Coordinates of C-alpha atoms and ligand atoms in Angstrom, one line a residue:
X1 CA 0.0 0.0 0.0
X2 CA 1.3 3.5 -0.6
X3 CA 1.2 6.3 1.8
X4 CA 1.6 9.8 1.5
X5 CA 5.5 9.5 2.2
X6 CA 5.8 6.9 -0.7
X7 CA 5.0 10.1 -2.9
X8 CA 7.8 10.4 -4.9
X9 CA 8.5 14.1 -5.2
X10 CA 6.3 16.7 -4.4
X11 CA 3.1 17.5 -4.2
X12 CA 1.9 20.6 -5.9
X13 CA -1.6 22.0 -5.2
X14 CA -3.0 24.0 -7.7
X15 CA -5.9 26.3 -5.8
X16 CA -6.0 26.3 -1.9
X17 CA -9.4 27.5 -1.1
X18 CA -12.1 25.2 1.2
X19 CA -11.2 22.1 -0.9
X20 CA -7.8 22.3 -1.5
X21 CA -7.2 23.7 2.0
X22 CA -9.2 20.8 3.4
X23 CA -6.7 18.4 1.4
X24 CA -4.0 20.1 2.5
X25 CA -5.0 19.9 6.7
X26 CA -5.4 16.5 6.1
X27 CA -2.0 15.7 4.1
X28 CA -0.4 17.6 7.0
X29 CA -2.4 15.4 9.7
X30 CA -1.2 12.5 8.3
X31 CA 2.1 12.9 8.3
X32 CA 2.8 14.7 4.9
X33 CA 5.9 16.8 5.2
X34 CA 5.0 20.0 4.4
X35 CA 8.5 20.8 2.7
X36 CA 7.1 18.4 0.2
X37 CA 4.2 20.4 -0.6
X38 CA 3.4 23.7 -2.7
X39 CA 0.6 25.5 -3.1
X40 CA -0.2 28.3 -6.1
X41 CA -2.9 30.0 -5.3
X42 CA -2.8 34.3 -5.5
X43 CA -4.9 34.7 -2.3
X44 CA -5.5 31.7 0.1
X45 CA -8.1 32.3 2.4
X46 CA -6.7 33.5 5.4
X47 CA -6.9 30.3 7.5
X48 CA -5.0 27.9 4.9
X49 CA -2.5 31.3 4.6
X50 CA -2.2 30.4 8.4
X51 CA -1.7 27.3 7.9
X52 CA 0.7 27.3 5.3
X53 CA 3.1 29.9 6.9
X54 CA 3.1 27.8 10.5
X55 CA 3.9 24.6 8.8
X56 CA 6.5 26.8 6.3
X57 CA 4.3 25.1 3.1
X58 CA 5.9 27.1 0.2
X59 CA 3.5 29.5 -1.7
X60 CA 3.0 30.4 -5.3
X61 CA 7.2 29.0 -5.4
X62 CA 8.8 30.2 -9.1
X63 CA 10.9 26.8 -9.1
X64 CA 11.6 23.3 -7.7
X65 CA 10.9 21.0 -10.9
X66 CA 8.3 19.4 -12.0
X67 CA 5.8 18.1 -9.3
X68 CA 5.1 14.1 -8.7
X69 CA 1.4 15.3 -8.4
X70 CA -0.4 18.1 -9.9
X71 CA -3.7 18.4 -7.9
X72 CA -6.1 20.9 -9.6
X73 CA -8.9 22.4 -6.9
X74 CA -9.7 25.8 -8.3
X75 CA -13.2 26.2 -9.8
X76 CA -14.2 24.7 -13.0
X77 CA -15.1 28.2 -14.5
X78 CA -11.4 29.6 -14.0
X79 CA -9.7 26.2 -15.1
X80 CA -8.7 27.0 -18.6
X81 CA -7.2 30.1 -17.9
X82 CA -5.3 28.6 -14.9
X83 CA -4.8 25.3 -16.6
X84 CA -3.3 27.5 -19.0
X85 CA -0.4 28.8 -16.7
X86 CA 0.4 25.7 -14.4
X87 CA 0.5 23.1 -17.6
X88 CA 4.1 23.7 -18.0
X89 CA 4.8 22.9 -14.4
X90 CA 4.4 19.7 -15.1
X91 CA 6.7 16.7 -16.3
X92 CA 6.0 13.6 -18.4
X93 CA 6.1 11.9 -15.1
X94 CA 3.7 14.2 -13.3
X95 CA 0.7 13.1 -12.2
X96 CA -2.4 15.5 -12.8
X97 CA -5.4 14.8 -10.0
X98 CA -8.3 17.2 -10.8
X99 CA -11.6 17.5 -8.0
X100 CA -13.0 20.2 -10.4
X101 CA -16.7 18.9 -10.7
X102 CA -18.0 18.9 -14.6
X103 CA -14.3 18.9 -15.8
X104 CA -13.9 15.8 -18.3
X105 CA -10.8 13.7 -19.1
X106 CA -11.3 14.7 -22.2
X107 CA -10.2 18.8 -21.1
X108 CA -8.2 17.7 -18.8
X109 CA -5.8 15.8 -21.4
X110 CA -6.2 18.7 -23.8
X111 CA -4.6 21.2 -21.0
X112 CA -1.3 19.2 -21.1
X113 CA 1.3 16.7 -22.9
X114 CA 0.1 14.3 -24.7
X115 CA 0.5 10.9 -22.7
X116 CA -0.1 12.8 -19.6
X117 CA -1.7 10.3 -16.1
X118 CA -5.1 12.3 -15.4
X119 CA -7.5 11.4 -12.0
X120 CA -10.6 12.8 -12.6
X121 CA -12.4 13.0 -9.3
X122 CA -15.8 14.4 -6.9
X123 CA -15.2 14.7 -3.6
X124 CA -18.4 16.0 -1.3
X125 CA -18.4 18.6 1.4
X126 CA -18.3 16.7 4.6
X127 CA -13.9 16.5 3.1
X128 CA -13.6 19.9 5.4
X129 CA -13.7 17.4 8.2
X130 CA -12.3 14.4 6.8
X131 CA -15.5 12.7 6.5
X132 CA -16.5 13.3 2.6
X133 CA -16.3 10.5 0.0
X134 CA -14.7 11.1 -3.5
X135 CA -15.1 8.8 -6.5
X136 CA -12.6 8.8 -9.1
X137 CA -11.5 7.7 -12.0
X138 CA -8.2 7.5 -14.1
X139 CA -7.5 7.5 -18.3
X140 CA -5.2 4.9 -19.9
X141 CA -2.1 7.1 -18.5
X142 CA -2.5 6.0 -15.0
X143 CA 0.0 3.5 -13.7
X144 CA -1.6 1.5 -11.1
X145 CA 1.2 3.3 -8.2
X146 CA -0.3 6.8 -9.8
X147 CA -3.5 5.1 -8.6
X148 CA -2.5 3.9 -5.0
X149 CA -1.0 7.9 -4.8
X150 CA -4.0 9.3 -6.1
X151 CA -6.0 7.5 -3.8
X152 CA -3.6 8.1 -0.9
X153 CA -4.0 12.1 -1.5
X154 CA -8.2 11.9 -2.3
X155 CA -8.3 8.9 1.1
X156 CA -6.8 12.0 3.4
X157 CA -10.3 13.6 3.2
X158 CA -12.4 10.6 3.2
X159 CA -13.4 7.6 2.0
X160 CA -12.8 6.5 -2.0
X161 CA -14.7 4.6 -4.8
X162 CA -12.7 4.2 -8.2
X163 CA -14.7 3.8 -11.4
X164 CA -13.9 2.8 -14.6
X165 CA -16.4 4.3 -16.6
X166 CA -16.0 8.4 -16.2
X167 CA -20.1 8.4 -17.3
X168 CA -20.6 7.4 -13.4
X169 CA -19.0 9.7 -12.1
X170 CA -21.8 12.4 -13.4
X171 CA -23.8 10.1 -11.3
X172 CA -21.5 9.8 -8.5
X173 CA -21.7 13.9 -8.4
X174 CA -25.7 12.8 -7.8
X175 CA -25.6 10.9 -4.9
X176 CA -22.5 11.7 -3.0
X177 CA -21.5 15.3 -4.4
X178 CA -24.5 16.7 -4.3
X179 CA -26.2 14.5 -1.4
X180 CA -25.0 16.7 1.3
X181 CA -27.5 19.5 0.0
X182 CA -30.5 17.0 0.3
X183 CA -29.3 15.7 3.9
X184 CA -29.5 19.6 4.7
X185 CA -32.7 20.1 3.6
X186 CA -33.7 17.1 5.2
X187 CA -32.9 18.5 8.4
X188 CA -34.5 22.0 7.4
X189 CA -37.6 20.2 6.3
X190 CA -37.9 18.0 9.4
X191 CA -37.5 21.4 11.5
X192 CA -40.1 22.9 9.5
X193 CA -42.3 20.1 9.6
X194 CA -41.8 20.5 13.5
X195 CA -42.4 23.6 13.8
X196 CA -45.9 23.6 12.4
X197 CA -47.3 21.0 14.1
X198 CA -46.6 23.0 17.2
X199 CA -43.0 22.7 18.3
X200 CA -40.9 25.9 19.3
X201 CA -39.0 26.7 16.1
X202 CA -35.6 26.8 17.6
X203 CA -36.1 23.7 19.4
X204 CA -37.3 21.8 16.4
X205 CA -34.6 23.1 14.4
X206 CA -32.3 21.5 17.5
X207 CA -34.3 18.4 17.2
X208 CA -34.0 18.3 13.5
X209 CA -30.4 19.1 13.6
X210 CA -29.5 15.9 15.9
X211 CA -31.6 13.4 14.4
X212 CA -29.6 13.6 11.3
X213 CA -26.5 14.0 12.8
X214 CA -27.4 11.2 15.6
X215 CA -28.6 8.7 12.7
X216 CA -25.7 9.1 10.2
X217 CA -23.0 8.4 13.1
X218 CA -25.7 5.6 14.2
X219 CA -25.6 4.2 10.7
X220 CA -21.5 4.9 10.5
X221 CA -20.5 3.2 13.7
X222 CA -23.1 0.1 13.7
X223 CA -21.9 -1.1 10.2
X224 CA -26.1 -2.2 10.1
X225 CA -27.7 -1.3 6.8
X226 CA -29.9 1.9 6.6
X227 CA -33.0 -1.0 6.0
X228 CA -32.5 -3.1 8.9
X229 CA -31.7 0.4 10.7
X230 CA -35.2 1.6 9.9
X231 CA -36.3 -2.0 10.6
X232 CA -35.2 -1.7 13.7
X233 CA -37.4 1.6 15.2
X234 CA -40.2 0.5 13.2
X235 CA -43.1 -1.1 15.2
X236 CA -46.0 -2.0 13.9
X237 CA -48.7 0.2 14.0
X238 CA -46.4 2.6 15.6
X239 CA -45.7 6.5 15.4
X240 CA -42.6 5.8 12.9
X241 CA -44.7 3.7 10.9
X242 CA -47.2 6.1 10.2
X243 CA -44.9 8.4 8.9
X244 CA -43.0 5.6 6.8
X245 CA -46.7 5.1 5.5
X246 CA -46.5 8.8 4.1
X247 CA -42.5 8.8 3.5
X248 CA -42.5 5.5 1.4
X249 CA -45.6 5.4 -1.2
X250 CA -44.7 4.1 -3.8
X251 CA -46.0 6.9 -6.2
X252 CA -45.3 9.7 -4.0
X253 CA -43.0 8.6 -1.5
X254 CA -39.3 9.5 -0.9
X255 CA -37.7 6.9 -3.4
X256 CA -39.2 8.4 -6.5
X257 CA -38.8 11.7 -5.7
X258 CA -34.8 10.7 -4.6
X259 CA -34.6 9.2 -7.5
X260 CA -36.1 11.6 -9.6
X261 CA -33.8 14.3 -7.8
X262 CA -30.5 12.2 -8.6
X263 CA -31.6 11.8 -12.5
X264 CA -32.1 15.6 -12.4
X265 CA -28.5 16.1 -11.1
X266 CA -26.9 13.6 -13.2
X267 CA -28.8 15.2 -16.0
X268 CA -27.4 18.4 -15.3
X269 CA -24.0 17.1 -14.7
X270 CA -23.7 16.0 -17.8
X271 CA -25.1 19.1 -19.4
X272 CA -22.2 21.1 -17.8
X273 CA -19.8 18.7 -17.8
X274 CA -16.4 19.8 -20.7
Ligands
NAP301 N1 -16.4 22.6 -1.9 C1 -16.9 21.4 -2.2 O1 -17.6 20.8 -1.5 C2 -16.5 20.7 -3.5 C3 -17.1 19.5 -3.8 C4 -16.8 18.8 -5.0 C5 -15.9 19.4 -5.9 N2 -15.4 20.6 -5.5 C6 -14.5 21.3 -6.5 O2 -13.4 21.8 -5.8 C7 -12.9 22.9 -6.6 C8 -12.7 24.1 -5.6 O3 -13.9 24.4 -4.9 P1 -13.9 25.2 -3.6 O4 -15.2 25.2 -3.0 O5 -12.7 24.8 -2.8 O6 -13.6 26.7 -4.2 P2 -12.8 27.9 -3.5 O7 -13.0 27.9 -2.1 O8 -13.2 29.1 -4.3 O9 -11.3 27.6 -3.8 C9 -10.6 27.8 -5.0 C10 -9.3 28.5 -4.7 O10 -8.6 28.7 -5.9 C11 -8.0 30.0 -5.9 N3 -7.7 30.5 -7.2 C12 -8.3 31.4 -8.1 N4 -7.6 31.6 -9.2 C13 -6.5 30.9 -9.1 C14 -5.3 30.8 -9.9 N5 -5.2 31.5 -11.0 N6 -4.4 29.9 -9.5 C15 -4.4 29.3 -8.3 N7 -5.5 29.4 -7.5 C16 -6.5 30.2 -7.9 C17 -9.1 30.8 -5.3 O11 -8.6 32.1 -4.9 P3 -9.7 33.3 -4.9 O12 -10.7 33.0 -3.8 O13 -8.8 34.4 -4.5 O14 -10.3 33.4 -6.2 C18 -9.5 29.9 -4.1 O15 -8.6 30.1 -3.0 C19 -14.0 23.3 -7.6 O16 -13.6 23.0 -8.9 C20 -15.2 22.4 -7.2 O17 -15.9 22.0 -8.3 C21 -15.7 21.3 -4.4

């Protein structure tokens, strides 16, 4: 297995902002040196500026050769014209790892040497605190130790799923990239939903708030499936399955509106994706 000091050469980070900067805390954390990491990025927030100065990260460095790793975490609207400039950082043995959602293979190739190993990847929010999950995938470049490093960098925020197929990961950015947003409005809604049927608001908000929090560690730390999970507080002709009555029609029930949510998404993913 390969670990982040198996990285041989540096590590260049290409865009420090609440990604990037999230990588980076977690590279550090586990063990990382940080002489073997630079960062270009013309105005780090000023926490990962903090952060880069105490562990004496270089910024925006002139020189120093080309990088072992190129990872790209600026947004997807600026990459061409930043793509642009860092390209010729890199060596034929450099390999690129991009997070930028809706940025293809296909552009990412086109942006440097031909021949050139490309990660394509989605990481989801819950990175900041080393809890997302990031699916990947790599072209025909990729050695299989360009993959172990890959996933060695993406694993420091998270879990990983490799794919081979880069159509999946415009689902992937679905269900996991996007899938924080509809945990949030979960909660929201369950506070909401609270709140009208008599609840103080800011106690159903709490309420709301720690359910999903509660159930997601619940369903983390048990290793039980979700199912058996729900299975499990479900009497019958209880309170809970009342509401499951409501929650899981068939017709108008949470799993075709998820699922009709998710094709939307992927839909769109695809729309932007280039
Ligand atoms: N945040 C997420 O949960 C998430 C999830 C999946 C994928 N992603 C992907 O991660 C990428 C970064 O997202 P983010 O939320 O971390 O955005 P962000 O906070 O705006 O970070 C981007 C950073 O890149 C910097 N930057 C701008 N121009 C640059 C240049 N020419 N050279 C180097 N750095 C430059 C920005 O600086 P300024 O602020 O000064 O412009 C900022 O610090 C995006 O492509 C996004 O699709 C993010």
């Amino acid at each position: 297995m390969v670990t982040l000091s198996d990285i041989p050469g540096r590590v260049l980070l290409v865009g420090a902002g609440k990604m990037g900067g999230a990588m980076l805390e977690g590279w550090i954390g586990l063990g990382l040196e940080p002489a073997r990491i630079a960062v270009i990025d013309p105005g780090p927030p000023s926490e990962v500026a903090a952060l880069l100065e105490a562990r004496g990260v270089a910024l925006n460095p002139l020189n120093g050769g080309p990088p072992a790793v190129m990872l790209l975490a600026v947004k997807p609207q600026v990459a061409p014209e930043v793509l642009a400039k860092v390209a010729p950082l890199a060596g034929p043995q450099t390999l690129i790892v991009s997070v930028m959602a809706g940025r293809t293979l296909g552009f990412l190739e086109a942006a440097f040497a031909p021949g050139t190993a490309v990660v394509r990847s989605i990481p989801n929010t819950p990175a900041a605190i080393g809890r997302g999950v990031t699916v990947a995938v790599p072209n025909a470049a990729v050695t299989p130790t360009q993959m172990s490093i890959a996933d060695a960098l993406l694993r420091a925020s998270g879990g990983v799923e490799w794919v081979e197929e880069e159509a999946l990961i415009d689902v992937a950015t679905a269900v996991s990239g996007s899938g924080p947003a509809y945990v949030f409005l979960l909660a929201e809604a369950l506070a909401a939903a609270g709140a009208q049927a008599g609840l103080p608001a800011d106690m159903a908000d709490r309420l709301a708030r720690a359910t999903v929090a509660g159930a997601g560690e619940l369903m983390i730390r048990s290793g039980i499936e979700p199912a058996q999970l729900r299975k499990n507080v479900t009497s019958p002709n209880g309170t809970t399955a009342a509401a499951l009555a409501v929650l899981m029609d068939e017709e108008r029930g949470f799993v075709p509106l998820l699922t009709e949510a998710v094709l939307a998404a992927a839909r769109r993913s695809r729309e932007l994706a280039g």
